[in-house]
Coordinates of C-alpha atoms in Angstrom, one line a residue:
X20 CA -1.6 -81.6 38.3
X21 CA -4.7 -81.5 36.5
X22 CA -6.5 -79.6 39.4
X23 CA -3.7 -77.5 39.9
X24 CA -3.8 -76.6 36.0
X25 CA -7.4 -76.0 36.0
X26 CA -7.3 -73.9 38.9
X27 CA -4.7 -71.6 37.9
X28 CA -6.9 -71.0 34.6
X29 CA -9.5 -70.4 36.3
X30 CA -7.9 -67.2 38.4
X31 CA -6.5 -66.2 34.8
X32 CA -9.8 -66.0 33.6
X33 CA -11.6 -64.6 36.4
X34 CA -8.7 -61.5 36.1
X35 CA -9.2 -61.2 32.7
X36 CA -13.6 -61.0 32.8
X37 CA -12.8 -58.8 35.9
X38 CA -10.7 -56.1 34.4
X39 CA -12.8 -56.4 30.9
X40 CA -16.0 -55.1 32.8
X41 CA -13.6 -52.8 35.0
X42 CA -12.9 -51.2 31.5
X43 CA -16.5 -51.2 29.8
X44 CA -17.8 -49.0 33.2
X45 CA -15.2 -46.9 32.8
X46 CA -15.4 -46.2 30.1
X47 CA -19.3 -46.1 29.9
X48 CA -19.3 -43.6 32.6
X49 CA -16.6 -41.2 30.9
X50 CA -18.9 -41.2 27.4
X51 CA -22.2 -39.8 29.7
X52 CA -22.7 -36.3 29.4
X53 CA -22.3 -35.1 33.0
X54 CA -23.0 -32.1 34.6
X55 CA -21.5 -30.6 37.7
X56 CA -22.9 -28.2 40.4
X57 CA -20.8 -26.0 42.6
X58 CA -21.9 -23.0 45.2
X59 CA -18.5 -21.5 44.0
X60 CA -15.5 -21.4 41.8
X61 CA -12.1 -19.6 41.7
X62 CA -11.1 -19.2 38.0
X63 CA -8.3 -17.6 36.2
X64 CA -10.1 -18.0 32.7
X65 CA -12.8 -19.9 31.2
X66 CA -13.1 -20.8 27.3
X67 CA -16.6 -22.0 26.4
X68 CA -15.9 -24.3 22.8
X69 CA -18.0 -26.0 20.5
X70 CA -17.8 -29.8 20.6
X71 CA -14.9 -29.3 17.6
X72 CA -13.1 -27.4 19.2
X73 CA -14.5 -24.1 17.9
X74 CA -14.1 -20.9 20.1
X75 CA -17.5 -19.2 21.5
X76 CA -17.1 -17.1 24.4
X77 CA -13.7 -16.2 26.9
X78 CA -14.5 -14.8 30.5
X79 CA -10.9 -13.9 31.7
X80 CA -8.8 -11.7 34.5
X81 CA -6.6 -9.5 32.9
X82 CA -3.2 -11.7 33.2
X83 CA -4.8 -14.3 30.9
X84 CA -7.1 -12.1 28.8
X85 CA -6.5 -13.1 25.0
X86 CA -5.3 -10.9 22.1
X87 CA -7.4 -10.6 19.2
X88 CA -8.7 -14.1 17.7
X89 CA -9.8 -14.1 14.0
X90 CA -10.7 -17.2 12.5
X91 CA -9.2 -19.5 15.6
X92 CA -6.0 -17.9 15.5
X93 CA -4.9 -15.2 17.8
X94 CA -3.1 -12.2 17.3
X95 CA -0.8 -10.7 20.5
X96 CA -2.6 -7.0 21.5
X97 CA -0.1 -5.5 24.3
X98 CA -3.0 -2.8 25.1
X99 CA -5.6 -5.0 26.2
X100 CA -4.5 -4.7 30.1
X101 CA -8.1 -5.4 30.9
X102 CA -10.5 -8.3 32.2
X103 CA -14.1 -9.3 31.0
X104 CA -15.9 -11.4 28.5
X105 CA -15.3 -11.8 24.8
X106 CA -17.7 -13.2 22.5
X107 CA -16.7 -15.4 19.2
X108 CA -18.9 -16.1 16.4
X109 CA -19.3 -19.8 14.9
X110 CA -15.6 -19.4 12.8
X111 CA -13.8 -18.3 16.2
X112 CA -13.8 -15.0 15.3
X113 CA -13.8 -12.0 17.8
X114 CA -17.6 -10.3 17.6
X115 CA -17.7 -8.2 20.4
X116 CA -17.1 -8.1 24.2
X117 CA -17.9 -6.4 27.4
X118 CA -14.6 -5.2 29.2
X119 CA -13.8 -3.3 32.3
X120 CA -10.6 -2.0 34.4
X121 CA -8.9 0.9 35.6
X122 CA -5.5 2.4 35.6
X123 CA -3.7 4.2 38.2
X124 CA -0.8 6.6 38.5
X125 CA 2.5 5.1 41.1
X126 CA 1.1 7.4 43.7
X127 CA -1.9 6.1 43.8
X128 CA -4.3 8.7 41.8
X129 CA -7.1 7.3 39.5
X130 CA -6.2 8.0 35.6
X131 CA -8.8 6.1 33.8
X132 CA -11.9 3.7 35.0
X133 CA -14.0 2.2 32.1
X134 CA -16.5 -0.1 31.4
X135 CA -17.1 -1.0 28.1
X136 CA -20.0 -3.2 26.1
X137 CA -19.6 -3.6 21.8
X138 CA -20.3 -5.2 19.1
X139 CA -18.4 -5.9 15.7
X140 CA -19.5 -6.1 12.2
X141 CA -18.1 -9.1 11.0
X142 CA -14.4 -9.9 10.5
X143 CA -13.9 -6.0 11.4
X144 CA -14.1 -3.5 14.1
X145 CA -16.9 -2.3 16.8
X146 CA -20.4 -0.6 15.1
X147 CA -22.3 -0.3 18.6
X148 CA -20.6 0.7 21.8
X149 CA -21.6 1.7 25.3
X150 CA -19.0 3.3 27.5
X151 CA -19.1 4.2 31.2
X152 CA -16.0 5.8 31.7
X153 CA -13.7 8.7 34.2
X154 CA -10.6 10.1 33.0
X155 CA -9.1 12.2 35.6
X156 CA -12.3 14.5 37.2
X157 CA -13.7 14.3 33.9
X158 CA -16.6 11.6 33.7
X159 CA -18.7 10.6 30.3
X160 CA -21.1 7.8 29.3
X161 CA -21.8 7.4 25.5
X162 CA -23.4 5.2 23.0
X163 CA -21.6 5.0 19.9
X164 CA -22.8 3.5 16.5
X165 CA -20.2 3.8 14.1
X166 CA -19.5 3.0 9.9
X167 CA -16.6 0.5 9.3
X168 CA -14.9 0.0 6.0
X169 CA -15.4 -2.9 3.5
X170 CA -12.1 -4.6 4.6
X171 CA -11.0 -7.2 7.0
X172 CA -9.6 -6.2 10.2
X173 CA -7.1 -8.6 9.3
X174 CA -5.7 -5.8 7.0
X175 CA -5.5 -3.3 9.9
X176 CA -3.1 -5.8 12.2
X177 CA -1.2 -6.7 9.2
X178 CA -0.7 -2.5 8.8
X179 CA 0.5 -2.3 12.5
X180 CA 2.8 -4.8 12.9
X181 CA 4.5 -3.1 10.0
X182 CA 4.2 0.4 10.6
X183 CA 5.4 -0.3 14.2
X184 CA 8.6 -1.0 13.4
X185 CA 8.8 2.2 11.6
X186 CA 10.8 4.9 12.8
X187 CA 8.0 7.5 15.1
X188 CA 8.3 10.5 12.7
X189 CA 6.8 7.9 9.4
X190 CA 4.8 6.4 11.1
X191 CA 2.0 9.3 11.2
X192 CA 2.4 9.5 7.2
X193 CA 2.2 5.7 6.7
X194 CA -1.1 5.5 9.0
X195 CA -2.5 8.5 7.0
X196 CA -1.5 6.3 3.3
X197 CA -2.8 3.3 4.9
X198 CA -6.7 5.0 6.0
X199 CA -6.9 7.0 2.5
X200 CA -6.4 3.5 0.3
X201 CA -9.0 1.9 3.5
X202 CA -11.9 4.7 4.0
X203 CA -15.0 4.1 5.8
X204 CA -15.0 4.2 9.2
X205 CA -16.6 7.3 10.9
X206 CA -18.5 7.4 13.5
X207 CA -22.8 8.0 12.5
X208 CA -24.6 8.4 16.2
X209 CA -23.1 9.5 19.8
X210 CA -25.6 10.1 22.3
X211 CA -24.3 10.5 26.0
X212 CA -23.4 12.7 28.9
X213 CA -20.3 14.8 27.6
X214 CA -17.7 15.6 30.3
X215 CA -18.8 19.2 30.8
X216 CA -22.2 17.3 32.3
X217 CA -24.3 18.3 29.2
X218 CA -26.4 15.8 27.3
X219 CA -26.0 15.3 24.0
X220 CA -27.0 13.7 21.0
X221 CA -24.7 14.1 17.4
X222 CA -25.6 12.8 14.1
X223 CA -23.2 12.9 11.6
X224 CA -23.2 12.1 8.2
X225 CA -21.2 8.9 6.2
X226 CA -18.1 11.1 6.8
X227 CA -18.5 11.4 10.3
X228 CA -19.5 15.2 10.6
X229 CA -21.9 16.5 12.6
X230 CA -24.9 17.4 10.9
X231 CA -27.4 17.9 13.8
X232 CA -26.4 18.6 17.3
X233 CA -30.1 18.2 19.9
X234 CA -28.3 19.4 23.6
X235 CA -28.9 20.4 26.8
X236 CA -26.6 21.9 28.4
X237 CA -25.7 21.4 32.5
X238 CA -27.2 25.0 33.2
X239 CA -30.7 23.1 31.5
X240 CA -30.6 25.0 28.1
X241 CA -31.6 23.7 25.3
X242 CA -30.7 23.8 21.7
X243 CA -30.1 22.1 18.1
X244 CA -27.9 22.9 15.8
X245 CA -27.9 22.1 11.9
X246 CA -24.4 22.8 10.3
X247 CA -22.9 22.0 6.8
X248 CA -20.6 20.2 5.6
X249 CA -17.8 22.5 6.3
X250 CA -19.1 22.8 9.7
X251 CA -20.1 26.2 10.2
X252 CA -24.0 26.2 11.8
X253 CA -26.3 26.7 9.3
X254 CA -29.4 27.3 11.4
X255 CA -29.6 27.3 15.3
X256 CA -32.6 26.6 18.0
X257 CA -32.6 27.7 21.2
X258 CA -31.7 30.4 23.2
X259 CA -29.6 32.3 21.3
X260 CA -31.6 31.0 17.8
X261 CA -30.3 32.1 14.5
X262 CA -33.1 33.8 12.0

């Protein structure tokens, strides 16, 4: 009985040791920082996080693409049919993105392509942008620097969710209210190819008038343009110059 007894402990204990080390691999192998190679990947969406939790970056198609995300939490945007990358600063706060998509008509006809690269002043809306983009025949590419007000964005999706609900002819006058009490954003700089094929550069002044217009037209003319605030041109270079 004794042998018996002693046996039968034995196989207990060898279990228990057994399933003990089990456990400590395990688990030691699940703690290594591992790293993974692959010649290819299929992917609806990737989020790339901080080791809290933190959001830094989302490459998405355009079913899964997120709504805006200030501060970690995100806010539903039903116009954002698009795919791309979106880039987060260290509070999980939207800072800019690069986007691209098209849009089509039911019979098939091209309405809008666009690809689009910004950034964001913080906790507010785009100051550089780079658009490649077709609407119908008509085809522009642009850089864009722009003034944005001294408010949160925050402000801006608080002011749409309730002037949405507003019947269509208010909402115009409330949008109007709303950018009077919230002024600063104009664009300062667009320099591109306009859709008449010309190139152009604008600069504008902190109310977002042109100032000084440097183009060439698609014919290869040249001219600049210096107009007031009013903007009536106050002096003109080129080939039909002003004295």
């Amino acid at each position: 009985m004794n042998t018996l007894s002693n046996q039968r402990y034995l196989v207990a204990y060898s279990a228990v040791v057994t399933l003990a080390f089990a456990v400590v691999v395990l688990c030691g192998f699940t703690s290594q920082k591992s790293k993974m190679s692959l010649d290819e990947i299929d992917v609806h969406r990737i989020n790339v996080v901080e080791p809290d939790g933190t959001l830094r970056m989302v490459i998405s198609n355009q079913n899964r693409f997120p709504g805006i995300i200030l501060q970690g939490k995100e806010y539903p945007n039903t116009e954002r049919k698009t795919a791309g990358a979106l880039f987060y600063n260290n509070e999980g706060s939207e800072a800019g993105g690069l986007i691209y998509g098209i849009s089509k008509d039911k019979n098939g006809k091209l309405e809008e392509a666009n690809v689009h690269l910004s950034f964001d002043q913080y906790m507010q809306d785009q100051v550089f942008s780079v658009d490649a983009a077709q609407q119908g025949g008509e085809k522009y590419t642009t850089l864009r620097i722009n003034d944005v007000g001294d408010y949160s964005i925050l402000e801006s999706i608080q002011a749409n969710e309730r002037i949405s609900k507003l019947p269509g002819d208010q909402q115009e006058g409330e949008w109007n209210k709303f950018m009077a009490a919230h002024p600063g954003n104009h664009p300062r700089i667009m320099l591109g190819r306009a859709d008449d094929k010309s190139a152009v550069l604008q600069l504008k002044d902190t109310e977002g008038r042109n100032r000084i217009i440097l183009k060439v037209a698609a014919d290869g003319t040249p001219s600049m343009q210096f107009l007031d605030a009013d903007g009536h041109v106050a002096k003109m270079i080129g080939a039909a110059t002003q004295p």
